[in-house]
PDB file of C-alpha atoms in Angstrom:
ATOM      1  CA  UNK A   1       5.820  -7.639  -6.094  1.00  0.00           C
ATOM      2  CA  UNK A   2       6.771  -9.504  -2.947  1.00  0.00           C
ATOM      3  CA  UNK A   3       4.731  -7.848  -0.336  1.00  0.00           C
ATOM      4  CA  UNK A   4       7.009  -9.269   2.622  1.00  0.00           C
ATOM      5  CA  UNK A   5      10.346  -7.998   0.861  1.00  0.00           C
ATOM      6  CA  UNK A   6       8.645  -4.293   0.329  1.00  0.00           C
ATOM      7  CA  UNK A   7       7.529  -4.547   3.917  1.00  0.00           C
ATOM      8  CA  UNK A   8      11.179  -5.345   4.795  1.00  0.00           C
ATOM      9  CA  UNK A   9      12.688  -2.747   2.808  1.00  0.00           C
ATOM     10  CA  UNK A  10       9.963  -0.131   3.947  1.00  0.00           C
ATOM     11  CA  UNK A  11      10.625  -1.096   7.529  1.00  0.00           C
ATOM     12  CA  UNK A  12      14.601  -0.430   6.788  1.00  0.00           C
ATOM     13  CA  UNK A  13      13.980   2.745   5.347  1.00  0.00           C
ATOM     14  CA  UNK A  14      11.940   4.051   8.128  1.00  0.00           C
ATOM     15  CA  UNK A  15      14.368   2.946  10.418  1.00  0.00           C
ATOM     16  CA  UNK A  16      16.986   4.536   8.953  1.00  0.00           C
ATOM     17  CA  UNK A  17      15.598   8.100   9.200  1.00  0.00           C
ATOM     18  CA  UNK A  18      14.884   7.402  12.926  1.00  0.00           C
ATOM     19  CA  UNK A  19      17.775   8.966  15.123  1.00  0.00           C
ATOM     20  CA  UNK A  20      18.101   7.921  18.773  1.00  0.00           C
ATOM     21  CA  UNK A  21      17.589  10.989  20.105  1.00  0.00           C
ATOM     22  CA  UNK A  22      14.175  11.381  18.327  1.00  0.00           C
ATOM     23  CA  UNK A  23      13.225   7.703  19.714  1.00  0.00           C
ATOM     24  CA  UNK A  24      13.917   9.238  23.065  1.00  0.00           C
ATOM     25  CA  UNK A  25      17.214   6.831  23.727  1.00  0.00           C
ATOM     26  CA  UNK A  26      20.585   7.615  24.893  1.00  0.00           C
ATOM     27  CA  UNK A  27      23.039   7.790  22.022  1.00  0.00           C
ATOM     28  CA  UNK A  28      26.248   6.939  23.738  1.00  0.00           C
ATOM     29  CA  UNK A  29      28.173   4.755  21.136  1.00  0.00           C
ATOM     30  CA  UNK A  30      29.623   5.943  17.659  1.00  0.00           C
ATOM     31  CA  UNK A  31      27.424   4.646  14.666  1.00  0.00           C
ATOM     32  CA  UNK A  32      28.249   4.200  11.217  1.00  0.00           C
ATOM     33  CA  UNK A  33      24.913   5.259  10.091  1.00  0.00           C
ATOM     34  CA  UNK A  34      22.320   7.733  11.912  1.00  0.00           C
ATOM     35  CA  UNK A  35      19.655   5.582  12.154  1.00  0.00           C
ATOM     36  CA  UNK A  36      18.365   3.044  14.700  1.00  0.00           C
ATOM     37  CA  UNK A  37      19.853  -0.359  15.462  1.00  0.00           C
ATOM     38  CA  UNK A  38      17.941  -3.367  14.637  1.00  0.00           C
ATOM     39  CA  UNK A  39      17.745  -4.432  18.258  1.00  0.00           C
ATOM     40  CA  UNK A  40      17.200  -0.957  19.080  1.00  0.00           C
ATOM     41  CA  UNK A  41      14.097  -0.681  16.960  1.00  0.00           C
ATOM     42  CA  UNK A  42      12.796  -4.065  18.345  1.00  0.00           C
ATOM     43  CA  UNK A  43      13.239  -3.205  22.084  1.00  0.00           C
ATOM     44  CA  UNK A  44      11.366  -0.096  21.777  1.00  0.00           C
ATOM     45  CA  UNK A  45       8.689  -2.221  19.574  1.00  0.00           C
ATOM     46  CA  UNK A  46       8.839  -4.845  22.195  1.00  0.00           C
ATOM     47  CA  UNK A  47       9.611  -7.631  20.128  1.00  0.00           C
ATOM     48  CA  UNK A  48      12.498  -9.984  19.992  1.00  0.00           C
ATOM     49  CA  UNK A  49      15.530  -9.107  17.531  1.00  0.00           C
ATOM     50  CA  UNK A  50      15.678 -12.122  15.742  1.00  0.00           C
ATOM     51  CA  UNK A  51      12.150 -11.780  14.808  1.00  0.00           C
ATOM     52  CA  UNK A  52      12.486  -8.375  13.651  1.00  0.00           C
ATOM     53  CA  UNK A  53      15.639  -8.912  11.715  1.00  0.00           C
ATOM     54  CA  UNK A  54      13.075 -11.652   9.681  1.00  0.00           C
ATOM     55  CA  UNK A  55      10.740  -8.844   8.902  1.00  0.00           C
ATOM     56  CA  UNK A  56      13.623  -7.092   7.440  1.00  0.00           C
ATOM     57  CA  UNK A  57      14.703  -9.764   5.511  1.00  0.00           C
ATOM     58  CA  UNK A  58      11.351 -10.720   4.321  1.00  0.00           C
ATOM     59  CA  UNK A  59      11.634 -14.265   6.001  1.00  0.00           C
ATOM     60  CA  UNK A  60       8.140 -13.668   8.146  1.00  0.00           C
ATOM     61  CA  UNK A  61       5.308 -15.240   7.102  1.00  0.00           C
ATOM     62  CA  UNK A  62       2.962 -12.949   8.966  1.00  0.00           C
ATOM     63  CA  UNK A  63       2.631  -9.961  11.398  1.00  0.00           C
ATOM     64  CA  UNK A  64      -0.072  -9.701  13.571  1.00  0.00           C
ATOM     65  CA  UNK A  65      -1.833  -6.210  14.256  1.00  0.00           C
ATOM     66  CA  UNK A  66      -0.530  -5.642  17.412  1.00  0.00           C
ATOM     67  CA  UNK A  67       2.679  -6.194  15.847  1.00  0.00           C
ATOM     68  CA  UNK A  68       2.318  -3.826  13.229  1.00  0.00           C
ATOM     69  CA  UNK A  69       0.923  -1.266  15.700  1.00  0.00           C
ATOM     70  CA  UNK A  70       3.827  -1.487  17.939  1.00  0.00           C
ATOM     71  CA  UNK A  71       6.286  -1.352  14.791  1.00  0.00           C
ATOM     72  CA  UNK A  72       4.229   1.927  13.530  1.00  0.00           C
ATOM     73  CA  UNK A  73       4.708   3.420  17.030  1.00  0.00           C
ATOM     74  CA  UNK A  74       8.397   2.643  17.376  1.00  0.00           C
ATOM     75  CA  UNK A  75       9.168   3.829  13.872  1.00  0.00           C
ATOM     76  CA  UNK A  76       6.854   7.096  14.464  1.00  0.00           C
ATOM     77  CA  UNK A  77       4.779   6.635  11.544  1.00  0.00           C
ATOM     78  CA  UNK A  78       2.509   8.885  10.353  1.00  0.00           C
ATOM     79  CA  UNK A  79      -0.635   7.929   9.344  1.00  0.00           C
ATOM     80  CA  UNK A  80      -0.461   7.654   5.928  1.00  0.00           C
ATOM     81  CA  UNK A  81       2.681   5.481   6.326  1.00  0.00           C
ATOM     82  CA  UNK A  82       0.700   3.379   9.092  1.00  0.00           C
ATOM     83  CA  UNK A  83      -1.737   2.358   6.396  1.00  0.00           C
ATOM     84  CA  UNK A  84       0.868   1.404   3.879  1.00  0.00           C
ATOM     85  CA  UNK A  85       2.580  -0.705   6.525  1.00  0.00           C
ATOM     86  CA  UNK A  86      -0.735  -2.642   6.831  1.00  0.00           C
ATOM     87  CA  UNK A  87      -1.393  -2.796   2.963  1.00  0.00           C
ATOM     88  CA  UNK A  88       2.064  -4.425   2.748  1.00  0.00           C
ATOM     89  CA  UNK A  89       1.664  -6.962   5.577  1.00  0.00           C
ATOM     90  CA  UNK A  90      -2.093  -8.145   4.223  1.00  0.00           C
ATOM     91  CA  UNK A  91      -1.251 -11.985   2.613  1.00  0.00           C
ATOM     92  CA  UNK A  92      -0.849 -11.741  -0.995  1.00  0.00           C
ATOM     93  CA  UNK A  93      -3.810 -11.761  -3.390  1.00  0.00           C
ATOM     94  CA  UNK A  94      -4.810 -14.418  -5.746  1.00  0.00           C
ATOM     95  CA  UNK A  95      -2.736 -14.735  -8.944  1.00  0.00           C
ATOM     96  CA  UNK A  96      -3.756 -11.967 -11.644  1.00  0.00           C
ATOM     97  CA  UNK A  97      -6.363 -13.314 -14.220  1.00  0.00           C
ATOM     98  CA  UNK A  98      -4.649 -13.761 -17.569  1.00  0.00           C
ATOM     99  CA  UNK A  99      -6.838 -10.944 -19.399  1.00  0.00           C
ATOM    100  CA  UNK A 100      -5.887  -6.942 -18.718  1.00  0.00           C
ATOM    101  CA  UNK A 101      -7.930  -4.954 -15.712  1.00  0.00           C
ATOM    102  CA  UNK A 102     -11.024  -3.790 -16.514  1.00  0.00           C
ATOM    103  CA  UNK A 103     -10.717   0.447 -17.139  1.00  0.00           C
ATOM    104  CA  UNK A 104     -11.846   2.835 -14.534  1.00  0.00           C
ATOM    105  CA  UNK A 105     -15.035   4.591 -15.250  1.00  0.00           C
ATOM    106  CA  UNK A 106     -16.461   7.671 -14.118  1.00  0.00           C
ATOM    107  CA  UNK A 107     -20.114   7.921 -13.961  1.00  0.00           C
ATOM    108  CA  UNK A 108     -22.273  10.834 -15.294  1.00  0.00           C
ATOM    109  CA  UNK A 109     -22.905  12.339 -12.133  1.00  0.00           C
ATOM    110  CA  UNK A 110     -19.180  13.189 -11.595  1.00  0.00           C
ATOM    111  CA  UNK A 111     -18.715  14.719 -15.013  1.00  0.00           C
ATOM    112  CA  UNK A 112     -21.916  17.042 -14.101  1.00  0.00           C
ATOM    113  CA  UNK A 113     -20.194  17.826 -10.805  1.00  0.00           C
ATOM    114  CA  UNK A 114     -16.880  18.555 -12.777  1.00  0.00           C
ATOM    115  CA  UNK A 115     -18.769  20.865 -15.646  1.00  0.00           C
ATOM    116  CA  UNK A 116     -20.612  22.318 -12.114  1.00  0.00           C
ATOM    117  CA  UNK A 117     -17.226  23.378 -10.289  1.00  0.00           C
ATOM    118  CA  UNK A 118     -15.982  24.840 -13.718  1.00  0.00           C
ATOM    119  CA  UNK A 119     -18.766  27.544 -13.822  1.00  0.00           C
ATOM    120  CA  UNK A 120     -17.370  28.351 -10.606  1.00  0.00           C
ATOM    121  CA  UNK A 121     -13.922  28.729 -11.715  1.00  0.00           C
ATOM    122  CA  UNK A 122     -12.388  25.756 -10.172  1.00  0.00           C
ATOM    123  CA  UNK A 123     -10.316  23.550 -12.022  1.00  0.00           C
ATOM    124  CA  UNK A 124     -11.110  19.781 -11.087  1.00  0.00           C
ATOM    125  CA  UNK A 125     -10.151  16.132 -11.741  1.00  0.00           C
ATOM    126  CA  UNK A 126     -10.588  12.877 -11.238  1.00  0.00           C
ATOM    127  CA  UNK A 127      -7.324  10.491 -10.515  1.00  0.00           C
ATOM    128  CA  UNK A 128      -7.665   6.527 -10.397  1.00  0.00           C
ATOM    129  CA  UNK A 129      -5.254   4.246 -10.074  1.00  0.00           C
ATOM    130  CA  UNK A 130      -1.900   4.603 -10.702  1.00  0.00           C
ATOM    131  CA  UNK A 131      -2.519   8.610 -10.957  1.00  0.00           C
ATOM    132  CA  UNK A 132      -4.518   8.045 -14.008  1.00  0.00           C
ATOM    133  CA  UNK A 133      -6.207  11.381 -14.929  1.00  0.00           C
ATOM    134  CA  UNK A 134      -9.751   9.893 -15.664  1.00  0.00           C
ATOM    135  CA  UNK A 135     -11.792  12.889 -16.398  1.00  0.00           C
ATOM    136  CA  UNK A 136     -10.912  16.720 -16.085  1.00  0.00           C
ATOM    137  CA  UNK A 137     -13.113  19.844 -16.387  1.00  0.00           C
ATOM    138  CA  UNK A 138     -12.155  22.464 -19.289  1.00  0.00           C
ATOM    139  CA  UNK A 139     -10.275  24.725 -16.596  1.00  0.00           C
ATOM    140  CA  UNK A 140      -8.204  21.997 -15.169  1.00  0.00           C
ATOM    141  CA  UNK A 141      -7.196  20.757 -18.881  1.00  0.00           C
ATOM    142  CA  UNK A 142      -6.855  24.728 -19.403  1.00  0.00           C
ATOM    143  CA  UNK A 143      -4.488  25.161 -16.381  1.00  0.00           C
ATOM    144  CA  UNK A 144      -2.479  21.880 -16.426  1.00  0.00           C
ATOM    145  CA  UNK A 145      -2.770  19.787 -19.377  1.00  0.00           C
ATOM    146  CA  UNK A 146      -5.132  18.315 -22.140  1.00  0.00           C
ATOM    147  CA  UNK A 147      -5.226  15.006 -21.353  1.00  0.00           C
ATOM    148  CA  UNK A 148      -8.190  14.069 -23.370  1.00  0.00           C
ATOM    149  CA  UNK A 149      -6.439  14.932 -26.098  1.00  0.00           C
ATOM    150  CA  UNK A 150      -3.960  12.028 -25.558  1.00  0.00           C
ATOM    151  CA  UNK A 151      -4.434   7.921 -26.015  1.00  0.00           C
ATOM    152  CA  UNK A 152      -6.118   6.615 -23.342  1.00  0.00           C
ATOM    153  CA  UNK A 153      -2.943   5.258 -21.839  1.00  0.00           C
ATOM    154  CA  UNK A 154      -0.711   8.598 -21.742  1.00  0.00           C
ATOM    155  CA  UNK A 155      -3.474   9.929 -19.655  1.00  0.00           C
ATOM    156  CA  UNK A 156      -1.266   9.580 -16.485  1.00  0.00           C
ATOM    157  CA  UNK A 157      -0.336  12.525 -13.902  1.00  0.00           C
ATOM    158  CA  UNK A 158       3.196  10.822 -13.116  1.00  0.00           C
ATOM    159  CA  UNK A 159       3.798  10.399 -16.480  1.00  0.00           C
ATOM    160  CA  UNK A 160       3.274  14.218 -17.325  1.00  0.00           C
ATOM    161  CA  UNK A 161       5.237  15.121 -14.290  1.00  0.00           C
ATOM    162  CA  UNK A 162       8.641  13.121 -15.136  1.00  0.00           C
ATOM    163  CA  UNK A 163       8.587  12.662 -18.885  1.00  0.00           C
ATOM    164  CA  UNK A 164       6.932  15.657 -19.993  1.00  0.00           C
ATOM    165  CA  UNK A 165       9.945  18.646 -20.220  1.00  0.00           C
ATOM    166  CA  UNK A 166       6.971  21.165 -19.395  1.00  0.00           C
ATOM    167  CA  UNK A 167       5.970  19.979 -16.170  1.00  0.00           C
ATOM    168  CA  UNK A 168       9.058  21.533 -14.881  1.00  0.00           C
ATOM    169  CA  UNK A 169       8.183  24.918 -16.041  1.00  0.00           C
ATOM    170  CA  UNK A 170       4.722  24.711 -15.060  1.00  0.00           C
ATOM    171  CA  UNK A 171       5.004  23.692 -11.247  1.00  0.00           C
ATOM    172  CA  UNK A 172       6.649  26.410  -9.310  1.00  0.00           C
ATOM    173  CA  UNK A 173       7.996  23.469  -6.901  1.00  0.00           C
ATOM    174  CA  UNK A 174       8.483  21.092  -9.115  1.00  0.00           C
ATOM    175  CA  UNK A 175      10.632  18.851  -6.890  1.00  0.00           C
ATOM    176  CA  UNK A 176       8.230  18.854  -4.262  1.00  0.00           C
ATOM    177  CA  UNK A 177       5.511  17.513  -7.050  1.00  0.00           C
ATOM    178  CA  UNK A 178       7.777  15.112  -8.235  1.00  0.00           C
ATOM    179  CA  UNK A 179       8.540  13.377  -4.733  1.00  0.00           C
ATOM    180  CA  UNK A 180       4.675  13.681  -3.879  1.00  0.00           C
ATOM    181  CA  UNK A 181       3.888  11.950  -7.216  1.00  0.00           C
ATOM    182  CA  UNK A 182       6.364   9.196  -6.573  1.00  0.00           C
ATOM    183  CA  UNK A 183       5.616   8.408  -2.814  1.00  0.00           C
ATOM    184  CA  UNK A 184       1.369   8.632  -4.108  1.00  0.00           C
ATOM    185  CA  UNK A 185       2.347   5.445  -6.895  1.00  0.00           C
ATOM    186  CA  UNK A 186       4.545   3.848  -4.092  1.00  0.00           C
ATOM    187  CA  UNK A 187       1.211   4.000  -1.780  1.00  0.00           C
ATOM    188  CA  UNK A 188      -0.311   2.542  -4.752  1.00  0.00           C
ATOM    189  CA  UNK A 189       1.824  -0.169  -5.175  1.00  0.00           C
ATOM    190  CA  UNK A 190       1.179  -1.030  -1.607  1.00  0.00           C
ATOM    191  CA  UNK A 191      -2.714  -1.285  -2.003  1.00  0.00           C
ATOM    192  CA  UNK A 192      -2.386  -3.301  -5.689  1.00  0.00           C
ATOM    193  CA  UNK A 193       0.959  -4.998  -5.625  1.00  0.00           C
ATOM    194  CA  UNK A 194       0.043  -7.270  -8.783  1.00  0.00           C
ATOM    195  CA  UNK A 195      -1.509  -4.348 -11.184  1.00  0.00           C
ATOM    196  CA  UNK A 196       0.701  -5.110 -14.315  1.00  0.00           C
ATOM    197  CA  UNK A 197      -0.060  -1.488 -15.534  1.00  0.00           C
ATOM    198  CA  UNK A 198       1.231  -0.330 -12.418  1.00  0.00           C
ATOM    199  CA  UNK A 199       4.262  -2.346 -12.820  1.00  0.00           C
ATOM    200  CA  UNK A 200       4.756  -1.166 -16.357  1.00  0.00           C
ATOM    201  CA  UNK A 201       4.111   2.528 -15.392  1.00  0.00           C
ATOM    202  CA  UNK A 202       6.928   2.328 -12.713  1.00  0.00           C
ATOM    203  CA  UNK A 203       9.414   0.448 -15.123  1.00  0.00           C
ATOM    204  CA  UNK A 204       8.782   2.848 -17.815  1.00  0.00           C
ATOM    205  CA  UNK A 205       9.084   5.568 -15.489  1.00  0.00           C
ATOM    206  CA  UNK A 206      12.652   4.098 -13.843  1.00  0.00           C
ATOM    207  CA  UNK A 207      14.200   3.483 -17.513  1.00  0.00           C
ATOM    208  CA  UNK A 208      13.697   7.161 -18.506  1.00  0.00           C
ATOM    209  CA  UNK A 209      13.602   9.303 -15.294  1.00  0.00           C
ATOM    210  CA  UNK A 210      16.730   9.642 -12.605  1.00  0.00           C
ATOM    211  CA  UNK A 211      14.466  11.717 -10.885  1.00  0.00           C
ATOM    212  CA  UNK A 212      11.789   9.552 -10.371  1.00  0.00           C
ATOM    213  CA  UNK A 213      14.466   6.410  -9.530  1.00  0.00           C
ATOM    214  CA  UNK A 214      15.930   8.374  -6.765  1.00  0.00           C
ATOM    215  CA  UNK A 215      12.180   9.008  -5.244  1.00  0.00           C
ATOM    216  CA  UNK A 216      10.845   5.549  -6.011  1.00  0.00           C
ATOM    217  CA  UNK A 217      14.191   4.062  -3.932  1.00  0.00           C
ATOM    218  CA  UNK A 218      13.448   6.477  -1.062  1.00  0.00           C
ATOM    219  CA  UNK A 219      10.162   4.367  -0.372  1.00  0.00           C
ATOM    220  CA  UNK A 220       8.138   7.401   0.798  1.00  0.00           C
ATOM    221  CA  UNK A 221       4.439   7.489   0.858  1.00  0.00           C
ATOM    222  CA  UNK A 222       1.749  10.210   0.130  1.00  0.00           C
ATOM    223  CA  UNK A 223      -1.805  10.643   0.422  1.00  0.00           C
ATOM    224  CA  UNK A 224      -3.475  13.063  -2.108  1.00  0.00           C
ATOM    225  CA  UNK A 225      -5.948  14.979   0.564  1.00  0.00           C
ATOM    226  CA  UNK A 226      -5.084  18.895   0.650  1.00  0.00           C
ATOM    227  CA  UNK A 227      -2.687  21.624   0.193  1.00  0.00           C
ATOM    228  CA  UNK A 228      -1.667  24.463  -2.061  1.00  0.00           C
ATOM    229  CA  UNK A 229       0.097  24.176  -5.189  1.00  0.00           C
ATOM    230  CA  UNK A 230       1.409  27.089  -7.817  1.00  0.00           C
ATOM    231  CA  UNK A 231       1.756  27.336 -11.073  1.00  0.00           C
ATOM    232  CA  UNK A 232       3.573  29.157 -13.944  1.00  0.00           C
ATOM    233  CA  UNK A 233       1.185  29.171 -16.744  1.00  0.00           C
ATOM    234  CA  UNK A 234       2.582  29.985 -20.086  1.00  0.00           C
ATOM    235  CA  UNK A 235      -0.267  32.203 -20.768  1.00  0.00           C
ATOM    236  CA  UNK A 236      -1.424  33.636 -17.626  1.00  0.00           C
ATOM    237  CA  UNK A 237       1.482  33.584 -15.622  1.00  0.00           C
ATOM    238  CA  UNK A 238       1.424  32.443 -11.866  1.00  0.00           C
ATOM    239  CA  UNK A 239      -1.202  30.800 -10.309  1.00  0.00           C
ATOM    240  CA  UNK A 240      -1.517  29.714  -6.598  1.00  0.00           C
ATOM    241  CA  UNK A 241      -4.221  27.240  -5.603  1.00  0.00           C
ATOM    242  CA  UNK A 242      -5.479  25.342  -2.678  1.00  0.00           C
ATOM    243  CA  UNK A 243      -7.030  21.698  -3.173  1.00  0.00           C
ATOM    244  CA  UNK A 244      -9.317  19.337  -1.724  1.00  0.00           C
ATOM    245  CA  UNK A 245      -8.711  15.838  -2.670  1.00  0.00           C
ATOM    246  CA  UNK A 246     -11.928  13.363  -2.003  1.00  0.00           C
ATOM    247  CA  UNK A 247     -12.623   9.796  -2.549  1.00  0.00           C
ATOM    248  CA  UNK A 248     -15.622   9.228  -4.441  1.00  0.00           C
ATOM    249  CA  UNK A 249     -17.956   7.024  -2.629  1.00  0.00           C
ATOM    250  CA  UNK A 250     -19.535   5.375  -5.072  1.00  0.00           C
ATOM    251  CA  UNK A 251     -16.464   4.271  -7.330  1.00  0.00           C
ATOM    252  CA  UNK A 252     -13.346   2.540  -5.839  1.00  0.00           C
ATOM    253  CA  UNK A 253      -9.878   4.166  -6.127  1.00  0.00           C
ATOM    254  CA  UNK A 254     -11.042   7.363  -7.520  1.00  0.00           C
ATOM    255  CA  UNK A 255      -9.988  10.911  -6.172  1.00  0.00           C
ATOM    256  CA  UNK A 256     -11.677  14.042  -7.019  1.00  0.00           C
ATOM    257  CA  UNK A 257      -9.412  16.738  -6.873  1.00  0.00           C
ATOM    258  CA  UNK A 258     -10.798  20.597  -6.645  1.00  0.00           C
ATOM    259  CA  UNK A 259      -9.175  23.532  -6.974  1.00  0.00           C
ATOM    260  CA  UNK A 260      -9.765  27.038  -5.586  1.00  0.00           C
ATOM    261  CA  UNK A 261      -8.347  30.555  -5.264  1.00  0.00           C
ATOM    262  CA  UNK A 262      -8.708  33.434  -2.530  1.00  0.00           C
ATOM    263  CA  UNK A 263     -11.746  35.545  -3.795  1.00  0.00           C
ATOM    264  CA  UNK A 264     -10.271  38.814  -5.412  1.00  0.00           C
ATOM    265  CA  UNK A 265      -6.887  37.358  -5.925  1.00  0.00           C
ATOM    266  CA  UNK A 266      -4.495  37.738  -8.707  1.00  0.00           C
ATOM    267  CA  UNK A 267      -4.895  34.162  -8.944  1.00  0.00           C
ATOM    268  CA  UNK A 268      -8.568  34.130  -9.329  1.00  0.00           C
ATOM    269  CA  UNK A 269      -8.533  36.570 -11.834  1.00  0.00           C
ATOM    270  CA  UNK A 270      -5.759  34.671 -13.637  1.00  0.00           C
ATOM    271  CA  UNK A 271      -8.567  31.641 -13.698  1.00  0.00           C
ATOM    272  CA  UNK A 272     -11.115  33.589 -14.931  1.00  0.00           C
ATOM    273  CA  UNK A 273      -8.944  34.824 -17.951  1.00  0.00           C
ATOM    274  CA  UNK A 274      -8.221  31.787 -18.968  1.00  0.00           C
ATOM    275  CA  UNK A 275     -11.783  30.460 -18.680  1.00  0.00           C
ATOM    276  CA  UNK A 276     -12.677  32.787 -20.754  1.00  0.00           C
ATOM    277  CA  UNK A 277      -9.881  31.604 -23.565  1.00  0.00           C
ATOM    278  CA  UNK A 278     -11.496  28.028 -23.244  1.00  0.00           C
ATOM    279  CA  UNK A 279     -14.480  29.081 -25.448  1.00  0.00           C
ATOM    280  CA  UNK A 280     -12.496  31.484 -27.747  1.00  0.00           C
ATOM    281  CA  UNK A 281      -9.333  31.241 -29.717  1.00  0.00           C
ATOM    282  CA  UNK A 282      -6.215  31.326 -27.415  1.00  0.00           C
ATOM    283  CA  UNK A 283      -3.426  34.037 -27.930  1.00  0.00           C
ATOM    284  CA  UNK A 284      -0.475  32.105 -26.762  1.00  0.00           C
ATOM    285  CA  UNK A 285       2.586  34.798 -26.513  1.00  0.00           C
ATOM    286  CA  UNK A 286       5.103  34.272 -29.468  1.00  0.00           C
ATOM    287  CA  UNK A 287       7.322  31.211 -28.795  1.00  0.00           C
ATOM    288  CA  UNK A 288       5.492  29.206 -26.465  1.00  0.00           C
ATOM    289  CA  UNK A 289       3.599  27.440 -28.903  1.00  0.00           C
ATOM    290  CA  UNK A 290       2.370  26.472 -32.613  1.00  0.00           C
ATOM    291  CA  UNK A 291      -1.120  26.962 -33.984  1.00  0.00           C
ATOM    292  CA  UNK A 292      -2.525  23.615 -34.817  1.00  0.00           C
ATOM    293  CA  UNK A 293      -6.117  24.520 -35.436  1.00  0.00           C
ATOM    294  CA  UNK A 294      -7.186  21.235 -33.650  1.00  0.00           C
ATOM    295  CA  UNK A 295     -10.697  21.270 -31.891  1.00  0.00           C
ATOM    296  CA  UNK A 296     -11.238  20.594 -28.437  1.00  0.00           C
ATOM    297  CA  UNK A 297     -12.921  17.160 -28.214  1.00  0.00           C
ATOM    298  CA  UNK A 298     -16.133  16.224 -26.547  1.00  0.00           C
ATOM    299  CA  UNK A 299     -16.671  14.337 -23.514  1.00  0.00           C
ATOM    300  CA  UNK A 300     -19.308  12.538 -21.911  1.00  0.00           C
ATOM    301  CA  UNK A 301     -21.750  15.271 -20.387  1.00  0.00           C
ATOM    302  CA  UNK A 302     -19.538  17.857 -21.485  1.00  0.00           C
ATOM    303  CA  UNK A 303     -19.671  20.712 -23.950  1.00  0.00           C
ATOM    304  CA  UNK A 304     -16.236  21.954 -24.715  1.00  0.00           C
ATOM    305  CA  UNK A 305     -16.963  24.649 -27.125  1.00  0.00           C
ATOM    306  CA  UNK A 306     -14.743  25.654 -29.980  1.00  0.00           C
ATOM    307  CA  UNK A 307     -11.273  26.449 -28.350  1.00  0.00           C
ATOM    308  CA  UNK A 308      -8.067  26.249 -30.923  1.00  0.00           C
ATOM    309  CA  UNK A 309      -5.524  24.217 -28.838  1.00  0.00           C
ATOM    310  CA  UNK A 310      -2.073  25.555 -29.180  1.00  0.00           C
ATOM    311  CA  UNK A 311       0.246  22.299 -29.727  1.00  0.00           C
ATOM    312  CA  UNK A 312       3.801  22.722 -29.638  1.00  0.00           C
ATOM    313  CA  UNK A 313       5.273  19.614 -31.595  1.00  0.00           C
ATOM    314  CA  UNK A 314       7.921  19.015 -29.090  1.00  0.00           C
ATOM    315  CA  UNK A 315       5.902  18.217 -26.245  1.00  0.00           C
ATOM    316  CA  UNK A 316       3.654  14.901 -25.785  1.00  0.00           C
ATOM    317  CA  UNK A 317       0.652  17.266 -24.062  1.00  0.00           C
ATOM    318  CA  UNK A 318      -1.190  20.032 -25.950  1.00  0.00           C
ATOM    319  CA  UNK A 319      -1.874  22.849 -24.243  1.00  0.00           C
ATOM    320  CA  UNK A 320      -5.434  24.937 -24.216  1.00  0.00           C
TER     321      UNK A 320
END
């Protein structure tokens, strides 16, 4: 990925969404597009029109932190977008080594933490680079998908969201989830522009998902921090959770996501019921899935019991 060109495209996309009224400028002329003109944005940022044009065209070799700050203010970037702009403006890293990047590892203490919150009826999982699902507790796998049953390459949230048809049924607001997931990958691309596995993933999603191509072209960025999600689970019905996403201090590019529910709510009851089924055969409603008889896999530091996985052969993921 050419970071100069990527920064230019990002600046262009943010300028196009900013109207003169939002920028506090009079709009007295007819416009072919709603966004600001280059010279208007350059004036707001206090740089020359020629220099800003070269930035958008990817022809400027560097941009100093004060210039980036001025552009961020002029474009009214939020904290996540500002961080992405600075990522794109950093010098290109050395060429990648010939061998593939080392896989990320999850510490034993993190597995123990996942187990601890599982006993509190809280789904939790660890996301790595490229939205790879590095680890998950039993309740997260019961609620979302059994990523442990997949080959390592397939344990990826973006692949699930965009390429697995069941994700559209699972997420109550799949469109928002899809948009946020693409924006998470875009943020990761700014931090690791030469990651061959990320480039491969983006290529795969672009080929197989029209929705991903559309969201990727929007160049939005998103940081997974906190919020709410609703699921339409095939067994326990609607589940609404609040989530917190925290960077693990001892590991680079690992995010711990923990889901909680309102005490006494129907969603809490649903998760407790789902948790009880992770240690016993699951009675899935007729037509939801077919019985496979396969046992849950064992993970590092985890006891998965003897739950029977219900598997739909037409889906890429297995459900508890």
